[in-house]
Amino acid sequence: MNNKDRRSARIEEITRQLTNCFSVSETAGEARMGDIIYAMLAENPYFQAHPENLRRLPIEGDPWGRISILALMRGEKRPSSKTVVTIGHFDTVGISDYGSLAPYANQPDLLREKLRALELPENVRADLESGDYLFGRGTFDMKSGDAVLIELLEELASQVSELEGNILFGAVCDEECNSRGMLRFVPELERLQREEGLDFLGLLDTDCMTAEYEGDPNRYLYTGTVGKIMPTFYVVGKETHAGEAFKGLDPNLLAATLTQKIDMNPEFCDVTGDEATLPPVSLQLRDQKTEYSTQIAKSSIVFFNYVTHHSEPNAILARMTKAAQECFEATLVTLNERYKAFCAHIGRTFEPLPWKARVLPYQALYEAVRAEQGTALDRLIQEKCAEWLADSSLDTCARTTKLVEFVHGLWSDQNPVIIVYFTPPYYPHIHATGASEKERRLLSAVERAMDQEGSGYRMKRRNFFPCISDLSYAAAPDDPEALSAVSQNTPGFGTLYQLPLDALKKLKIPVSMIGTYGYDAHKYTERLEKTYSFETMPDILRSVIRDLLA
């Protein structure tokens, strides 16, 4: 067996070992997976000789006891600050989509046999019977990518005397939920940069890569990633009995108008060359009533997944505030037209409804209430945040909503209004433009790796990995107005939601996604294509690292 075959076999072996342990986000299994990866790395001869370079990074206050892992391999050919950072997440989405096959979702061979008995799409059936794919939860997203990085460190352990420069691997938890693992890793990167003078030349992620369209022959390398922000609308109407509906203002009607305006509207896409973000899509739309009654709701909430290439938070806040104002005004026009028609039905004289369109960003709401409450408001917010953080039944989104509801409830002005704010988490967009020497080196290394790929794949570089990823946390926007839009309009920023913006601003690392290949991440037909993932992709990754450290 030659070197490449040994490498491929070892990567598959590690992939299977990792897949065998369920590691669904926010479960004990995710914590066990961290321990398994740490134990694997601890067996590496390099880390046995240098245990100080392998560290657990516990997630503070985490109810599941999860960790991220930092593994730093220092080249010994000569002292060097040059460092390539690699990352991989080891959590997965849940397994309920497998239905009765859920117990087998971590056993690729057995799952393959079980899937044979199901009616499957034609392309899935072909892949299943080919033997070229590994099925199972996490095989593709992204335990195979973790396996590539673990095997890389194993191989380099015997070559460390000839290695000039350093490889830093971050195995992180919680990518599928709130990226708490990466956010725990980021301050360690900044510390190593500041205290030890490590020069981070690039941050490489080995997450999953797939076809962009049916029949797509390409394999992609990405030199950036999209961002994500979640503009949210807390819609306050005016409650009334359903039998006197025109005496109130239904917040659900306002929320529905907002959804009609924003949801899947290409007007809000970012476009870069022939790449475009998907338009915003709603993630939650509901009123805040907790019981049945014939009273209409007082408030509703709707928030959207908003993906970015270049739009910064301050611009999005302004755009969403404008959209909300237009929707509020349009809704009032519609309501008055309907009320006029109703009055005609019953012979009543029509008089315009009293409501006025008002839209405020959260910061303006906070300032209005603080003007009335003084510093007592901050104390009350801190007390409430502590109470909600102690309630494990609430997630970050629910806590944020509760804070807006609480602050608004303290305001003397209870007339209808729409409050616009951001629900966490926030992921900055990032991509290499060639503006800096580091970006030019990364772009050159990626292009050279694609040109030298000799397996016959059609390689293509894209500016943006189209899915949310931890690569977002390699930098932060330069514009202080963009950052203040986030910090001032994310309720509970710094308490309910932590984001190390100062560390991100100091890092400014160019990024690339060099992923394994497969299909159907987050579906029961999730599968990994073995040849590219175990043979070609590791060669491309090594080529990029080699060029960066040269």
Coordinates of C-alpha atoms in Angstrom, one line a residue:
M1 CA 0.0 0.0 0.0
N2 CA 1.5 3.3 -1.0
N3 CA 1.5 6.5 1.0
K4 CA -1.6 7.9 -0.6
D5 CA -3.6 4.7 -0.1
R6 CA -2.5 4.5 3.5
R7 CA -3.6 8.1 4.0
S8 CA -7.0 7.5 2.4
A9 CA -7.6 4.4 4.5
R10 CA -6.7 6.1 7.7
I11 CA -9.0 9.1 7.0
E12 CA -11.8 6.7 6.3
E13 CA -11.1 4.8 9.5
I14 CA -11.1 8.0 11.6
T15 CA -14.3 9.2 9.8
R16 CA -16.0 6.0 10.8
Q17 CA -14.8 6.2 14.4
L18 CA -16.1 9.7 14.7
T19 CA -19.4 8.8 13.1
N20 CA -20.0 5.9 15.4
C21 CA -20.5 8.4 18.3
F22 CA -23.6 10.5 18.0
S23 CA -22.7 14.2 18.6
V24 CA -25.9 16.1 18.1
S25 CA -25.6 19.7 19.1
E26 CA -26.5 20.5 22.7
T27 CA -26.5 16.9 23.9
A28 CA -24.1 14.9 26.1
G29 CA -23.0 13.1 22.9
E30 CA -21.5 16.3 21.7
A31 CA -19.4 16.5 24.9
R32 CA -18.3 12.9 24.5
M33 CA -17.2 13.6 20.9
G34 CA -14.9 16.4 22.3
D35 CA -13.4 13.8 24.6
I36 CA -12.9 11.3 21.8
I37 CA -11.1 13.8 19.6
Y38 CA -8.9 15.0 22.4
A39 CA -8.0 11.4 23.2
M40 CA -7.1 10.8 19.5
L41 CA -4.9 13.8 19.4
A42 CA -3.3 12.9 22.8
E43 CA -2.1 9.6 21.2
N44 CA -0.2 11.6 18.5
P45 CA 3.5 11.2 19.1
Y46 CA 4.0 15.0 18.8
F47 CA 1.5 15.8 21.5
Q48 CA 2.9 13.1 23.7
A49 CA 6.2 14.8 23.5
H50 CA 4.6 18.3 23.8
P51 CA 1.5 17.9 25.9
E52 CA 1.5 21.6 26.6
N53 CA 0.5 22.2 23.0
L54 CA -2.8 20.3 23.3
R55 CA -5.5 22.0 25.3
R56 CA -9.1 21.6 26.2
L57 CA -11.1 24.8 26.0
P58 CA -14.2 24.4 28.2
I59 CA -17.3 26.3 27.3
E60 CA -18.1 28.5 30.3
G61 CA -21.3 27.7 32.1
D62 CA -22.2 25.0 29.5
P63 CA -24.9 22.6 30.9
W64 CA -23.5 19.7 28.8
G65 CA -19.8 20.2 29.7
R66 CA -18.8 20.7 26.1
I67 CA -15.3 21.7 25.0
S68 CA -13.4 22.9 22.1
I69 CA -9.8 21.7 21.5
L70 CA -6.6 23.6 20.6
A71 CA -3.8 21.6 19.1
L72 CA -0.6 23.5 18.0
M73 CA 2.1 21.6 16.1
R74 CA 5.2 23.7 16.0
G75 CA 7.6 23.0 13.1
E76 CA 11.2 22.3 14.3
K77 CA 13.3 23.0 11.2
R78 CA 13.8 26.5 12.5
P79 CA 11.9 28.9 14.7
S80 CA 9.1 30.5 12.8
S81 CA 6.0 32.6 13.6
K82 CA 4.3 31.6 10.4
T83 CA 1.1 29.7 11.3
V84 CA -1.7 28.1 9.3
V85 CA -4.9 27.7 11.3
T86 CA -7.3 24.8 10.5
I87 CA -10.7 24.3 12.0
G88 CA -13.5 21.7 12.0
H89 CA -16.7 21.3 14.0
F90 CA -17.6 18.0 15.5
D91 CA -21.3 18.5 16.3
T92 CA -24.1 17.5 14.0
V93 CA -27.8 18.2 13.5
G94 CA -30.3 15.8 15.0
I95 CA -31.3 12.4 13.8
S96 CA -35.1 12.6 13.9
D97 CA -35.2 12.8 10.0
Y98 CA -34.1 9.2 9.9
G99 CA -37.3 8.1 11.5
S100 CA -37.2 4.4 12.4
L101 CA -33.6 4.2 11.1
A102 CA -32.4 6.7 13.6
P103 CA -30.5 4.1 15.7
Y104 CA -28.5 3.2 12.7
A105 CA -27.6 6.7 11.6
N106 CA -24.1 6.4 13.2
Q107 CA -23.4 3.0 11.6
P108 CA -22.6 3.6 7.9
D109 CA -22.5 -0.1 6.8
L110 CA -25.6 -1.2 8.6
L111 CA -27.5 2.0 7.6
R112 CA -26.6 1.3 4.0
E113 CA -28.3 -2.1 4.2
K114 CA -31.4 -0.6 6.0
L115 CA -31.7 2.1 3.3
R116 CA -31.8 -0.5 0.6
A117 CA -35.3 -1.5 1.8
L118 CA -36.7 2.1 1.4
E119 CA -38.0 3.8 -1.7
L120 CA -35.3 6.3 -2.5
P121 CA -34.8 9.0 -5.1
E122 CA -33.1 7.7 -8.2
N123 CA -29.8 9.5 -7.7
V124 CA -29.7 8.4 -4.0
R125 CA -30.3 4.8 -5.0
A126 CA -27.5 5.0 -7.6
D127 CA -25.1 6.4 -5.0
L128 CA -26.1 3.8 -2.4
E129 CA -25.5 0.9 -4.8
S130 CA -22.2 2.3 -6.2
G131 CA -20.3 1.7 -3.0
D132 CA -18.6 5.0 -3.5
Y133 CA -20.5 6.8 -0.8
L134 CA -20.5 6.6 3.0
F135 CA -24.0 7.2 4.4
G136 CA -24.7 8.4 7.9
R137 CA -25.2 11.4 10.1
G138 CA -22.1 13.5 10.2
T139 CA -20.1 11.6 7.6
F140 CA -20.4 14.6 5.3
D141 CA -21.1 17.4 7.7
M142 CA -18.4 17.3 8.8
K143 CA -16.6 14.4 10.6
S144 CA -14.8 13.5 7.4
G145 CA -13.3 17.0 7.4
D146 CA -12.3 16.5 11.0
A147 CA -10.7 13.2 10.1
V148 CA -8.6 14.8 7.3
L149 CA -7.2 17.3 9.8
I150 CA -6.5 14.7 12.5
E151 CA -4.7 12.5 10.0
L152 CA -2.7 15.5 8.7
L153 CA -1.3 16.0 12.2
E154 CA -0.6 12.3 12.5
E155 CA 1.4 12.3 9.3
L156 CA 3.2 15.5 10.1
A157 CA 4.2 14.2 13.6
S158 CA 7.0 12.1 11.8
Q159 CA 8.0 15.0 9.7
V160 CA 8.0 17.8 12.3
S161 CA 11.8 18.2 12.2
E162 CA 11.5 19.2 8.5
L163 CA 8.5 21.4 9.1
E164 CA 9.1 25.1 9.0
G165 CA 6.1 27.0 10.4
N166 CA 3.2 25.8 12.5
I167 CA -0.1 24.1 12.2
L168 CA -2.9 25.1 14.6
F169 CA -6.0 22.9 14.7
G170 CA -9.2 24.0 16.4
A171 CA -11.8 21.3 16.9
V172 CA -14.9 23.1 17.9
C173 CA -18.4 22.3 19.2
D174 CA -21.7 24.0 18.6
E175 CA -21.3 25.1 15.0
E176 CA -24.8 23.9 14.1
C177 CA -26.4 26.1 16.8
N178 CA -24.6 29.2 18.1
S179 CA -20.9 28.7 17.4
R180 CA -20.0 28.8 21.0
G181 CA -17.1 26.5 20.3
M182 CA -15.5 28.8 17.7
L183 CA -16.2 31.8 19.9
R184 CA -14.3 30.1 22.7
F185 CA -11.5 29.4 20.3
V186 CA -11.2 33.0 18.9
P187 CA -9.8 34.6 22.1
E188 CA -7.1 31.9 22.2
L189 CA -6.1 32.8 18.7
E190 CA -5.9 36.4 19.6
R191 CA -3.8 35.6 22.7
L192 CA -1.4 33.5 20.8
Q193 CA -1.0 36.3 18.2
R194 CA -0.5 38.9 20.9
E195 CA 1.6 37.0 23.5
E196 CA 3.6 34.6 21.3
G197 CA 3.8 36.6 18.1
L198 CA 2.2 33.9 15.9
D199 CA 1.5 35.2 12.4
F200 CA -1.7 33.7 11.1
L201 CA -1.4 33.3 7.4
G202 CA -4.8 31.7 6.7
L203 CA -7.7 30.0 8.4
L204 CA -8.8 26.9 6.6
D205 CA -12.0 25.0 7.3
T206 CA -12.7 21.5 5.9
D207 CA -16.5 21.6 6.2
C208 CA -18.7 20.0 3.5
M209 CA -18.9 21.1 -0.1
T210 CA -21.6 20.0 -2.6
A211 CA -23.0 20.6 -6.0
E212 CA -24.6 24.0 -6.7
Y213 CA -27.2 22.5 -9.1
E214 CA -28.4 19.2 -10.5
G215 CA -25.6 17.7 -12.6
D216 CA -23.0 20.2 -11.5
P217 CA -19.6 18.7 -12.5
N218 CA -17.5 21.1 -10.4
R219 CA -15.6 20.8 -7.2
Y220 CA -15.4 24.1 -5.4
L221 CA -12.8 25.9 -3.2
Y222 CA -14.0 29.0 -1.4
T223 CA -12.0 32.0 -0.4
G224 CA -14.6 33.5 1.9
T225 CA -17.9 32.8 3.5
V226 CA -21.3 34.5 3.6
G227 CA -22.4 36.3 6.6
K228 CA -25.7 36.1 8.5
I229 CA -27.8 38.4 10.6
M230 CA -31.4 38.1 11.8
P231 CA -33.4 41.3 11.6
T232 CA -36.4 41.0 13.9
F233 CA -39.6 42.9 14.3
Y234 CA -41.4 43.2 17.6
V235 CA -44.8 44.4 16.4
V236 CA -47.1 46.1 18.9
G237 CA -50.7 46.6 18.0
K238 CA -53.7 47.6 20.1
E239 CA -55.7 44.8 21.7
T240 CA -59.4 44.7 21.5
H241 CA -62.3 42.2 21.7
A242 CA -62.7 40.3 18.4
G243 CA -66.3 41.5 18.3
E244 CA -65.0 45.1 18.0
A245 CA -62.1 44.3 15.7
F246 CA -61.9 47.8 14.1
K247 CA -61.3 49.3 17.6
G248 CA -58.0 47.6 17.7
L249 CA -54.9 47.0 15.5
D250 CA -54.0 43.4 14.8
P251 CA -50.2 42.9 15.1
N252 CA -50.5 39.7 13.1
L253 CA -51.7 41.7 10.1
L254 CA -48.7 44.0 10.4
A255 CA -46.4 41.0 10.8
A256 CA -48.0 39.3 7.7
T257 CA -47.4 42.4 5.6
L258 CA -43.8 42.5 6.7
T259 CA -43.4 38.8 5.8
Q260 CA -45.0 39.5 2.4
K261 CA -42.6 42.3 1.8
I262 CA -39.3 40.7 2.9
D263 CA -39.7 36.9 2.7
M264 CA -37.8 35.5 -0.3
N265 CA -37.6 38.9 -2.0
P266 CA -34.5 39.2 -4.3
E267 CA -34.6 43.0 -3.7
F268 CA -32.6 42.2 -0.5
C269 CA -30.0 39.9 -2.1
D270 CA -26.3 40.8 -2.1
V271 CA -24.7 40.2 -5.5
T272 CA -21.0 39.7 -6.2
G273 CA -20.2 38.9 -9.8
D274 CA -22.1 35.8 -10.7
E275 CA -22.6 34.9 -7.0
A276 CA -25.7 36.1 -5.1
T277 CA -27.0 35.4 -1.6
L278 CA -30.3 33.8 -1.1
P279 CA -33.0 36.3 -0.2
P280 CA -34.2 36.6 3.4
V281 CA -36.5 33.9 4.7
S282 CA -38.6 33.9 7.8
L283 CA -37.5 31.7 10.7
Q284 CA -40.2 32.6 13.1
L285 CA -43.6 34.3 12.9
R286 CA -46.0 34.2 15.8
D287 CA -48.0 36.3 18.2
Q288 CA -47.2 36.6 21.9
K289 CA -50.5 35.3 23.2
T290 CA -50.0 32.5 25.7
E291 CA -53.7 31.5 26.0
Y292 CA -56.9 31.3 24.0
S293 CA -59.3 34.2 24.3
T294 CA -61.4 36.4 22.0
Q295 CA -59.1 39.3 22.5
I296 CA -56.8 39.9 19.6
A297 CA -53.0 39.7 20.3
K298 CA -51.2 42.8 21.6
S299 CA -47.9 41.9 20.0
S300 CA -46.3 39.6 17.4
I301 CA -42.8 38.8 16.4
V302 CA -41.2 37.9 13.0
F303 CA -37.6 37.4 12.2
F304 CA -35.6 36.6 9.1
N305 CA -32.5 34.8 8.1
Y306 CA -30.6 37.5 6.2
V307 CA -27.5 36.3 4.3
T308 CA -24.8 38.8 3.2
H309 CA -21.8 39.3 0.9
H310 CA -21.3 43.0 1.6
S311 CA -24.2 44.5 3.4
E312 CA -23.2 45.6 6.9
P313 CA -25.5 45.6 10.0
N314 CA -26.0 49.4 10.0
A315 CA -27.2 49.3 6.3
I316 CA -29.4 46.3 7.0
L317 CA -30.9 48.0 10.1
A318 CA -31.7 51.1 8.0
R319 CA -33.1 48.9 5.1
M320 CA -35.3 46.9 7.5
T321 CA -36.5 50.0 9.3
K322 CA -37.5 51.6 6.0
A323 CA -39.3 48.3 4.9
A324 CA -41.2 48.3 8.2
Q325 CA -42.3 51.9 7.9
E326 CA -43.6 51.2 4.3
C327 CA -45.4 48.1 5.5
F328 CA -47.0 49.9 8.5
E329 CA -48.2 52.7 6.2
A330 CA -49.5 50.2 3.6
T331 CA -51.4 48.2 6.3
L332 CA -53.1 51.4 7.6
V333 CA -54.2 52.3 4.1
T334 CA -55.6 48.8 3.6
L335 CA -57.3 48.8 7.1
N336 CA -59.0 52.2 6.4
E337 CA -60.2 51.0 3.0
R338 CA -61.7 47.9 4.6
Y339 CA -63.2 49.9 7.5
K340 CA -64.8 52.3 5.0
A341 CA -66.3 49.4 3.1
F342 CA -67.6 47.9 6.4
C343 CA -69.1 51.3 7.4
A344 CA -70.9 51.4 4.0
H345 CA -72.4 47.9 4.8
I346 CA -74.0 49.0 8.0
G347 CA -74.8 52.6 7.2
R348 CA -72.3 54.1 9.6
T349 CA -70.3 57.3 8.8
F350 CA -66.7 56.5 8.1
E351 CA -64.0 58.2 10.1
P352 CA -60.3 57.3 9.6
L353 CA -58.8 54.9 12.1
P354 CA -56.6 56.7 14.7
W355 CA -53.4 54.7 14.3
K356 CA -50.1 56.2 13.2
A357 CA -47.2 54.3 11.6
R358 CA -44.2 54.2 13.9
V359 CA -41.0 52.2 13.6
L360 CA -38.0 52.4 16.0
P361 CA -34.7 50.6 16.2
Y362 CA -34.2 48.9 19.6
Q363 CA -31.6 51.5 20.6
A364 CA -34.2 54.3 20.3
L365 CA -36.7 52.3 22.4
Y366 CA -34.0 51.8 25.0
E367 CA -33.1 55.5 25.1
A368 CA -36.8 56.5 25.4
V369 CA -37.3 54.2 28.3
R370 CA -34.1 55.2 30.0
A371 CA -35.1 58.8 29.7
E372 CA -38.1 57.9 31.9
Q373 CA -36.5 55.3 34.2
G374 CA -33.0 56.6 34.5
T375 CA -30.2 54.2 35.6
A376 CA -32.7 52.0 37.2
L377 CA -33.5 50.6 33.8
D378 CA -30.0 49.1 33.5
R379 CA -30.3 47.5 36.9
L380 CA -33.7 46.0 36.0
I381 CA -32.3 44.7 32.7
Q382 CA -29.4 43.0 34.4
E383 CA -31.7 41.4 37.0
K384 CA -34.0 40.1 34.2
C385 CA -31.1 38.8 32.1
A386 CA -29.7 36.9 35.1
E387 CA -33.1 35.4 35.6
W388 CA -33.5 34.3 32.0
L389 CA -30.0 32.9 31.7
A390 CA -30.7 30.7 34.7
D391 CA -33.8 29.3 32.9
S392 CA -32.6 26.4 30.8
S393 CA -35.9 26.2 29.0
L394 CA -35.1 29.4 27.1
D395 CA -32.8 29.7 24.2
T396 CA -30.9 32.9 23.1
C397 CA -33.7 33.8 20.7
A398 CA -36.4 33.5 23.4
R399 CA -34.3 35.5 25.9
T400 CA -33.8 38.3 23.4
T401 CA -37.5 38.5 22.7
K402 CA -38.3 38.6 26.4
L403 CA -35.9 41.5 26.9
V404 CA -37.5 43.6 24.1
E405 CA -41.0 42.8 25.5
F406 CA -39.8 43.7 29.0
V407 CA -38.2 47.1 28.0
H408 CA -41.2 48.0 25.9
G409 CA -43.6 47.2 28.8
L410 CA -41.8 49.8 30.9
W411 CA -42.4 52.5 28.4
S412 CA -45.2 55.0 29.1
D413 CA -46.1 55.1 25.4
Q414 CA -48.1 51.9 24.6
N415 CA -49.4 53.0 21.2
P416 CA -48.8 50.7 18.2
V417 CA -45.1 50.5 17.1
I418 CA -42.7 48.2 15.4
I419 CA -39.4 47.7 17.1
V420 CA -36.5 46.6 14.8
Y421 CA -33.6 44.7 16.3
F422 CA -31.2 41.8 15.7
T423 CA -31.7 38.4 17.2
P424 CA -28.4 36.5 17.8
P425 CA -26.3 34.9 16.5
Y426 CA -24.5 37.3 14.1
Y427 CA -22.0 36.0 11.5
P428 CA -19.9 38.6 9.6
H429 CA -19.2 37.9 5.9
I430 CA -15.6 37.7 4.9
H431 CA -13.7 37.0 1.7
A432 CA -10.3 37.5 0.2
T433 CA -10.2 40.4 -2.3
G434 CA -6.4 40.6 -2.7
A435 CA -6.2 43.9 -0.9
S436 CA -3.5 42.7 1.5
E437 CA -0.4 40.6 1.1
K438 CA -1.9 37.8 3.1
E439 CA -5.0 37.7 1.0
R440 CA -2.9 37.6 -2.2
R441 CA -0.8 34.7 -0.9
L442 CA -3.9 32.8 0.0
L443 CA -5.6 33.4 -3.3
S444 CA -2.4 32.3 -5.1
A445 CA -2.1 29.2 -3.0
V446 CA -5.7 28.2 -3.7
E447 CA -5.4 28.8 -7.4
R448 CA -2.1 26.9 -7.6
A449 CA -3.6 23.9 -5.8
M450 CA -6.5 23.9 -8.2
D451 CA -4.2 24.1 -11.2
Q452 CA -2.0 21.2 -9.9
E453 CA -4.9 18.9 -9.1
G454 CA -4.2 15.9 -11.2
S455 CA -7.2 13.6 -10.6
G456 CA -9.3 15.0 -13.4
Y457 CA -11.8 17.0 -11.3
R458 CA -13.1 20.3 -12.7
M459 CA -12.1 22.8 -10.0
K460 CA -13.6 26.2 -9.5
R461 CA -13.0 28.9 -7.0
R462 CA -15.8 30.9 -5.5
N463 CA -15.7 34.1 -3.4
F464 CA -18.2 32.9 -0.8
F465 CA -19.0 29.6 0.8
P466 CA -22.8 29.8 0.5
C467 CA -23.7 28.4 3.9
I468 CA -23.1 29.7 7.4
S469 CA -19.8 28.7 8.8
D470 CA -17.3 29.4 11.6
L471 CA -15.0 31.0 9.1
S472 CA -17.1 34.2 9.8
Y473 CA -15.2 34.6 13.0
A474 CA -11.8 35.2 11.5
A475 CA -12.4 39.0 11.4
A476 CA -14.9 41.7 12.1
P477 CA -16.2 44.7 10.0
D478 CA -13.8 47.6 10.0
D479 CA -16.6 50.2 10.0
P480 CA -17.3 51.2 13.7
E481 CA -20.9 52.1 12.7
A482 CA -21.5 48.5 11.6
L483 CA -20.2 47.2 14.9
S484 CA -22.2 49.7 17.0
A485 CA -25.4 48.7 15.0
V486 CA -24.9 45.2 16.3
S487 CA -23.9 46.0 19.8
Q488 CA -26.6 48.7 20.4
N489 CA -29.4 46.8 18.6
T490 CA -28.9 43.3 19.7
P491 CA -30.8 43.3 23.0
G492 CA -28.7 41.9 25.9
F493 CA -25.5 42.2 23.9
G494 CA -22.6 41.4 26.3
T495 CA -24.9 39.5 28.7
L496 CA -27.4 37.4 26.8
Y497 CA -25.1 37.2 23.8
Q498 CA -21.4 37.3 23.9
L499 CA -19.3 38.2 20.8
P500 CA -15.6 38.9 21.1
L501 CA -15.6 41.8 18.6
D502 CA -12.3 43.2 19.9
A503 CA -10.5 39.9 19.3
L504 CA -12.0 39.5 15.8
K505 CA -10.9 43.0 14.8
K506 CA -7.3 42.1 15.8
L507 CA -7.2 38.8 14.0
K508 CA -8.2 39.7 10.4
I509 CA -7.2 36.3 9.0
P510 CA -7.9 35.5 5.3
V511 CA -10.0 32.3 5.0
S512 CA -10.7 29.4 2.7
M513 CA -13.1 26.6 2.8
I514 CA -11.5 23.4 1.4
G515 CA -14.2 20.8 2.0
T516 CA -14.9 17.1 1.6
Y517 CA -17.6 16.3 -1.1
G518 CA -21.0 14.8 -0.8
Y519 CA -24.7 15.4 -0.8
D520 CA -27.8 16.1 1.4
A521 CA -26.3 17.5 4.6
H522 CA -29.0 17.6 7.3
K523 CA -31.1 15.0 5.5
Y524 CA -31.5 11.3 6.1
T525 CA -29.8 10.7 2.8
E526 CA -26.6 12.5 3.9
R527 CA -23.6 10.9 2.2
L528 CA -20.0 11.4 1.6
E529 CA -18.2 10.7 -1.8
K530 CA -15.2 8.8 -0.8
T531 CA -12.7 9.2 -3.6
Y532 CA -12.6 13.0 -3.7
S533 CA -12.9 13.4 0.1
F534 CA -10.3 10.8 1.1
E535 CA -7.8 11.2 -1.7
T536 CA -8.0 14.4 -3.7
M537 CA -9.2 16.9 -1.1
P538 CA -6.4 16.1 1.4
D539 CA -3.8 16.7 -1.4
I540 CA -5.3 20.1 -2.2
L541 CA -5.3 21.0 1.5
R542 CA -1.6 20.0 1.8
S543 CA -0.8 22.0 -1.2
V544 CA -2.4 25.2 0.1
I545 CA -0.7 24.8 3.5
R546 CA 2.6 24.1 1.9
D547 CA 2.4 27.3 -0.2
L548 CA 1.3 29.4 2.7
L549 CA 4.2 28.3 4.9
A550 CA 6.8 28.5 2.1

